[in-house]
Amino acid sequence: MSAANSREVEMPAEALGQRVSCEGERGTVRYVGEVPPTAGPWLGVEWDNSERGKHDGSHEGIKYFTCRHPTGGSFVRPKKASFGVDFMSAVRDLYQFNLQEVFGPQTTIASKTVEVSGFTKNRADSLGVVSLRHREVSSPGPGDQIRTFMPDVRSLDLCGNLLSSWENVAEITENIEHLRELLLSHNRLSLISDPVSLSHAFSSLTVLSLAGCQLTWTQVLHCAPMWPRLEELYVAENDITELSRPLDVLQDLRVLDLSSNPLVQDSILSLAYLPKLENLNLSTTELSGLQFDDVPPGGKTGMFTTLKVLILNHNNIAQWSAVNELAKLQSLVELSFRHNNQLTNDLTPQTANQLIIAKLPQLAVLNKSRVLPDDRRGAELDYIKTFGLEWLASGGNRDPAENRPSAAFTCTHPRYLPLIQKYGAAEEGELKKQAPFALKNQLISVTIVCPEEAERLPVVKKLPDSMTVQKVKGLLSRMLKVPGATITLTYTGPKMNGSEVDLDNDLKPLQFYSIENGDSLLVRRT
């Protein structure tokens, strides 16, 4: 056990619902009693990690307790389970001081400076940051000692401990008067019927992390009255699906992290009227887009009016119209948009970024990189050239008096007319002859041949011509079940009279080598 044994909590009389650890795994006690035919008491534990368990709380046909997961439970003897340590014992163990010396009359130790977990603090001086992550804290310990030893603690990390209820947490935090940041991720805290009754214990709190706590959004809103001044809330990796509008709670929230929750997409707009929300993380939420129907394309929505930073990494966004919708956000200046592969897989990263920049006129930071003036100018000019033929075909004209593109075009490209007003229309010779972002116009049909392995039959594949050599090697590695690092590629074609061209730059796309439909990729291994 990582924390001190001197204050280890014995099995409580009311052990049901308490948190325990055993062999490095944490769980919640769901049953206390005998399990025939064996004698003596057992603990029925629902483990946080379902792989640690063996069953669903049943034994020989009898149901003793219920688990969320069919293999999330098991029985352990009480002597094998740790009920954790109290808060002050964990502090003493980690920060290596003697409570009698701190609270007693002797002060000779008070001027000694010690190095603790990577930073230096004076023992009698107040700590500003206290980290007890994974220290098996399960109870508060003496409140007067917390109050005396930690008068100026601003940040407290209690992630991955054995706290079982918000009452446990409050008994600690009510003795830390100036606490601003509280990290409680990967705990399992039972709800309290009257959360307002504990608000005094969190009256100064502005930052709260509750990632991986098996919370629903309804439970978050139920607890929210406990945190009257909260500005930043991190609830990634929970059981949050459908969102509802916060009423009279979370009204000071500036930062909200909902990442890695399977959100119901339409319910995200329930957050649209949080009056101070500036930073919203929706990464890995299975999102396919946001839609603001209160204004037409090119307008500014009345939703999320204060939102400056939006994080949409690792989602299912597959239509560029979803990016058009983001241009409706009045205050958006920073966007993270990595790994939306359904939309960007067939483009080089540079091309994808240029499209996003051209579509979002206020964007100052994309994927953590600042958008420089030259970046924006290049992206917007390229956008004009790329979609110029489509603009002309839809009724566009270089003569402003005759310029009447179709509603379908302006809906698909709401930024196009403002851009030609800014730069002027492209000359005919500058217009690109194909729409390179339509997948059907990018695919080339090639035959995969392994000339040194006669037993492998040729395979015809359709590949995007923007696919890099490196990605082709990755595809072939999976297809042929060989290490990608051992693959070398050349290509040949009907017009090449048997000659081969080396694909010798992993970062170049297939189109760089002028590969055409009907050509063959020759795969060899070094």
PDB file of C-alpha atoms in Angstrom, residues 64-164:
ATOM      1  CA  TYR A  64     -25.773 -11.381  -3.456  1.00  0.00           C
ATOM      2  CA  PHE A  65     -25.235  -7.999  -5.129  1.00  0.00           C
ATOM      3  CA  THR A  66     -25.536  -6.235  -8.474  1.00  0.00           C
ATOM      4  CA  CYS A  67     -22.773  -5.013 -10.806  1.00  0.00           C
ATOM      5  CA  ARG A  68     -22.787  -2.705 -13.803  1.00  0.00           C
ATOM      6  CA  HIS A  69     -20.668  -5.238 -15.707  1.00  0.00           C
ATOM      7  CA  PRO A  70     -21.382  -9.005 -15.895  1.00  0.00           C
ATOM      8  CA  THR A  71     -17.848  -9.811 -14.734  1.00  0.00           C
ATOM      9  CA  GLY A  72     -17.338  -6.798 -12.474  1.00  0.00           C
ATOM     10  CA  GLY A  73     -17.729  -8.493  -9.099  1.00  0.00           C
ATOM     11  CA  SER A  74     -15.993 -10.950  -6.805  1.00  0.00           C
ATOM     12  CA  PHE A  75     -15.834 -11.957  -3.155  1.00  0.00           C
ATOM     13  CA  VAL A  76     -12.795 -11.248  -0.982  1.00  0.00           C
ATOM     14  CA  ARG A  77     -12.064 -11.839   2.670  1.00  0.00           C
ATOM     15  CA  PRO A  78     -12.057  -8.618   4.744  1.00  0.00           C
ATOM     16  CA  LYS A  79      -8.454  -9.148   5.831  1.00  0.00           C
ATOM     17  CA  LYS A  80      -7.329  -8.964   2.179  1.00  0.00           C
ATOM     18  CA  ALA A  81      -9.051  -5.625   1.529  1.00  0.00           C
ATOM     19  CA  SER A  82      -7.699  -2.245   2.532  1.00  0.00           C
ATOM     20  CA  PHE A  83     -10.187   0.407   3.593  1.00  0.00           C
ATOM     21  CA  GLY A  84      -7.528   3.052   3.093  1.00  0.00           C
ATOM     22  CA  VAL A  85      -6.021   5.713   5.360  1.00  0.00           C
ATOM     23  CA  ASP A  86      -7.191   9.062   6.639  1.00  0.00           C
ATOM     24  CA  PHE A  87      -6.226  12.260   4.870  1.00  0.00           C
ATOM     25  CA  MET A  88      -3.748  13.580   7.418  1.00  0.00           C
ATOM     26  CA  SER A  89      -1.925  10.241   7.631  1.00  0.00           C
ATOM     27  CA  ALA A  90      -1.467  10.304   3.880  1.00  0.00           C
ATOM     28  CA  VAL A  91      -0.182  13.887   4.072  1.00  0.00           C
ATOM     29  CA  ARG A  92       2.241  12.961   6.847  1.00  0.00           C
ATOM     30  CA  ASP A  93       3.504   9.924   4.960  1.00  0.00           C
ATOM     31  CA  LEU A  94       4.038  11.718   1.663  1.00  0.00           C
ATOM     32  CA  TYR A  95       5.439  14.968   3.010  1.00  0.00           C
ATOM     33  CA  GLN A  96       7.470  13.228   5.737  1.00  0.00           C
ATOM     34  CA  PHE A  97       6.840  15.357   8.795  1.00  0.00           C
ATOM     35  CA  ASN A  98       5.941  14.599  12.401  1.00  0.00           C
ATOM     36  CA  LEU A  99       2.569  15.968  13.455  1.00  0.00           C
ATOM     37  CA  GLN A 100       3.745  16.431  17.034  1.00  0.00           C
ATOM     38  CA  GLU A 101       6.593  18.626  15.834  1.00  0.00           C
ATOM     39  CA  VAL A 102       4.269  20.713  13.664  1.00  0.00           C
ATOM     40  CA  PHE A 103       1.538  21.160  16.246  1.00  0.00           C
ATOM     41  CA  GLY A 104       3.629  20.911  19.418  1.00  0.00           C
ATOM     42  CA  PRO A 105       5.649  23.665  21.092  1.00  0.00           C
ATOM     43  CA  GLN A 106       8.991  22.809  19.485  1.00  0.00           C
ATOM     44  CA  THR A 107       9.837  25.029  16.526  1.00  0.00           C
ATOM     45  CA  THR A 108      13.453  24.114  15.762  1.00  0.00           C
ATOM     46  CA  ILE A 109      12.310  22.215  12.696  1.00  0.00           C
ATOM     47  CA  ALA A 110      10.236  25.058  11.379  1.00  0.00           C
ATOM     48  CA  SER A 111      13.030  26.755   9.453  1.00  0.00           C
ATOM     49  CA  LYS A 112      14.231  23.595   7.763  1.00  0.00           C
ATOM     50  CA  THR A 113      13.402  23.458   4.055  1.00  0.00           C
ATOM     51  CA  VAL A 114      12.735  20.070   2.490  1.00  0.00           C
ATOM     52  CA  GLU A 115      12.225  18.958  -1.084  1.00  0.00           C
ATOM     53  CA  VAL A 116       8.847  17.326  -1.606  1.00  0.00           C
ATOM     54  CA  SER A 117       7.676  15.685  -4.857  1.00  0.00           C
ATOM     55  CA  GLY A 118       9.697  17.946  -7.112  1.00  0.00           C
ATOM     56  CA  PHE A 119       9.196  21.258  -5.357  1.00  0.00           C
ATOM     57  CA  THR A 120      10.627  22.866  -2.215  1.00  0.00           C
ATOM     58  CA  LYS A 121       8.485  23.971   0.711  1.00  0.00           C
ATOM     59  CA  ASN A 122       9.105  25.057   4.276  1.00  0.00           C
ATOM     60  CA  ARG A 123       7.482  22.682   6.763  1.00  0.00           C
ATOM     61  CA  ALA A 124       5.881  25.380   8.833  1.00  0.00           C
ATOM     62  CA  ASP A 125       5.287  27.494   5.768  1.00  0.00           C
ATOM     63  CA  SER A 126       2.001  26.747   4.055  1.00  0.00           C
ATOM     64  CA  LEU A 127       1.879  24.446   1.055  1.00  0.00           C
ATOM     65  CA  GLY A 128       0.154  25.912  -1.985  1.00  0.00           C
ATOM     66  CA  VAL A 129      -0.300  22.622  -3.850  1.00  0.00           C
ATOM     67  CA  VAL A 130      -0.891  19.228  -2.221  1.00  0.00           C
ATOM     68  CA  SER A 131      -0.979  16.064  -4.335  1.00  0.00           C
ATOM     69  CA  LEU A 132      -2.250  12.826  -2.780  1.00  0.00           C
ATOM     70  CA  ARG A 133      -3.001  11.052  -6.036  1.00  0.00           C
ATOM     71  CA  HIS A 134      -3.413   7.267  -5.589  1.00  0.00           C
ATOM     72  CA  ARG A 135      -2.670   7.391  -1.832  1.00  0.00           C
ATOM     73  CA  GLU A 136      -5.742   5.349  -0.739  1.00  0.00           C
ATOM     74  CA  VAL A 137      -7.300   8.265   1.147  1.00  0.00           C
ATOM     75  CA  SER A 138     -10.723   7.206   2.418  1.00  0.00           C
ATOM     76  CA  SER A 139     -11.548   9.543   5.315  1.00  0.00           C
ATOM     77  CA  PRO A 140     -10.627  13.042   6.525  1.00  0.00           C
ATOM     78  CA  GLY A 141      -8.817  12.499   9.795  1.00  0.00           C
ATOM     79  CA  PRO A 142      -8.663  15.247  12.433  1.00  0.00           C
ATOM     80  CA  GLY A 143     -10.161  18.439  11.018  1.00  0.00           C
ATOM     81  CA  ASP A 144      -8.174  20.715  13.307  1.00  0.00           C
ATOM     82  CA  GLN A 145      -4.908  19.301  11.942  1.00  0.00           C
ATOM     83  CA  ILE A 146      -6.034  19.905   8.347  1.00  0.00           C
ATOM     84  CA  ARG A 147      -6.977  23.477   9.202  1.00  0.00           C
ATOM     85  CA  THR A 148      -3.731  24.203  11.027  1.00  0.00           C
ATOM     86  CA  PHE A 149      -1.327  22.552   8.621  1.00  0.00           C
ATOM     87  CA  MET A 150      -2.914  23.768   5.362  1.00  0.00           C
ATOM     88  CA  PRO A 151      -4.052  27.366   5.848  1.00  0.00           C
ATOM     89  CA  ASP A 152      -3.000  28.459   2.367  1.00  0.00           C
ATOM     90  CA  VAL A 153      -3.482  25.376   0.184  1.00  0.00           C
ATOM     91  CA  ARG A 154      -4.962  26.454  -3.158  1.00  0.00           C
ATOM     92  CA  SER A 155      -4.848  23.168  -5.099  1.00  0.00           C
ATOM     93  CA  LEU A 156      -5.594  19.640  -3.852  1.00  0.00           C
ATOM     94  CA  ASP A 157      -5.230  16.458  -5.926  1.00  0.00           C
ATOM     95  CA  LEU A 158      -7.198  13.471  -4.586  1.00  0.00           C
ATOM     96  CA  CYS A 159      -7.510  11.543  -7.846  1.00  0.00           C
ATOM     97  CA  GLY A 160      -7.737   7.754  -7.701  1.00  0.00           C
ATOM     98  CA  ASN A 161      -8.407   7.393  -3.972  1.00  0.00           C
ATOM     99  CA  LEU A 162     -10.942   5.502  -1.821  1.00  0.00           C
ATOM    100  CA  LEU A 163     -13.305   8.350  -1.014  1.00  0.00           C
ATOM    101  CA  SER A 164     -16.861   7.040  -1.116  1.00  0.00           C
TER     102      SER A 164
END
